Amino acid sequence: MNSVKFACSNIEKRMILTKYDYHKNVLKNEIKTIKSIKIPTQDYSIKNFELVDWIIDEFTPQELENLLEEIKIVKKRTKNIKPFLATIAVGLLGKAQ
């Protein structure tokens, strides 16, 4: 009886990740090493988790997938993706205003 109860509790804990959920997790992992991003055109700084939430709110699933592809390209050229993320943040700020 205990083994059946244990098996049922394990099934309840499993989650099915969609492609979009996977991309959100990848984005969080890519940006988590950066503490904050200073936006050069304005006297403004944004925390990494705030930027992730903002990107997830504003981007469509296809745009998020394209962003991850672009981050991969930037990382191949240079290990520092912070300037690229600052550009994304400037675009999001411009869109919000």
Short mmCIF file of N, CA, C and O in Angstrom, two decimals, residues 15-29 56 61 64 68:
data_model
loop_
_atom_site.label_atom_id
_atom_site.label_comp_id
_atom_site.label_asym_id
_atom_site.label_seq_id
_atom_site.Cartn_x
_atom_site.Cartn_y
_atom_site.Cartn_z
N MET A 15 6.49 17.41 -13.77
CA MET A 15 5.91 18.47 -14.58
C MET A 15 6.32 18.25 -16.03
O MET A 15 7.40 17.74 -16.31
N ILE A 16 5.47 18.64 -16.91
CA ILE A 16 5.79 18.58 -18.33
C ILE A 16 6.18 19.99 -18.74
O ILE A 16 5.39 20.92 -18.64
N LEU A 17 7.41 20.13 -19.19
CA LEU A 17 7.89 21.43 -19.63
C LEU A 17 7.58 21.60 -21.11
O LEU A 17 7.88 20.74 -21.92
N THR A 18 7.01 22.72 -21.44
CA THR A 18 6.80 23.04 -22.84
C THR A 18 8.10 23.66 -23.38
O THR A 18 9.01 23.98 -22.62
N LYS A 19 8.14 23.83 -24.67
CA LYS A 19 9.30 24.45 -25.30
C LYS A 19 9.49 25.87 -24.77
O LYS A 19 10.61 26.30 -24.50
N TYR A 20 8.39 26.58 -24.58
CA TYR A 20 8.43 27.95 -24.07
C TYR A 20 8.97 27.98 -22.64
O TYR A 20 9.79 28.83 -22.30
N ASP A 21 8.53 27.04 -21.80
CA ASP A 21 9.05 26.96 -20.43
C ASP A 21 10.54 26.66 -20.43
O ASP A 21 11.30 27.21 -19.63
N TYR A 22 10.96 25.78 -21.32
CA TYR A 22 12.38 25.46 -21.44
C TYR A 22 13.17 26.70 -21.82
O TYR A 22 14.22 26.98 -21.25
N HIS A 23 12.67 27.48 -22.78
CA HIS A 23 13.37 28.69 -23.20
C HIS A 23 13.44 29.72 -22.08
O HIS A 23 14.45 30.40 -21.92
N LYS A 24 12.38 29.83 -21.28
CA LYS A 24 12.41 30.74 -20.13
C LYS A 24 13.48 30.31 -19.13
O LYS A 24 14.22 31.15 -18.61
N ASN A 25 13.59 29.02 -18.89
CA ASN A 25 14.62 28.52 -17.96
C ASN A 25 16.02 28.75 -18.50
O ASN A 25 16.93 29.10 -17.75
N VAL A 26 16.20 28.56 -19.80
CA VAL A 26 17.52 28.80 -20.41
C VAL A 26 17.89 30.28 -20.28
O VAL A 26 19.03 30.62 -19.94
N LEU A 27 16.93 31.16 -20.52
CA LEU A 27 17.18 32.60 -20.39
C LEU A 27 17.58 32.94 -18.97
O LEU A 27 18.55 33.69 -18.75
N LYS A 28 16.87 32.41 -17.99
CA LYS A 28 17.21 32.66 -16.58
C LYS A 28 18.62 32.18 -16.28
O LYS A 28 19.38 32.88 -15.58
N ASN A 29 19.00 31.02 -16.79
CA ASN A 29 20.35 30.50 -16.54
C ASN A 29 21.43 31.31 -17.23
O ASN A 29 22.53 31.44 -16.72
N ILE A 56 10.39 38.16 -20.57
CA ILE A 56 9.34 37.13 -20.67
C ILE A 56 7.97 37.78 -20.87
O ILE A 56 7.14 37.27 -21.62
N PRO A 61 6.79 33.88 -27.67
CA PRO A 61 7.62 32.67 -27.62
C PRO A 61 8.63 32.59 -28.77
O PRO A 61 9.78 32.19 -28.57
N LEU A 64 11.43 35.07 -28.10
CA LEU A 64 12.30 34.54 -27.05
C LEU A 64 13.26 33.50 -27.61
O LEU A 64 14.45 33.49 -27.29
N LEU A 68 17.42 33.78 -27.73
CA LEU A 68 18.36 32.77 -27.24
C LEU A 68 19.37 32.37 -28.32
O LEU A 68 20.54 32.14 -28.02
#
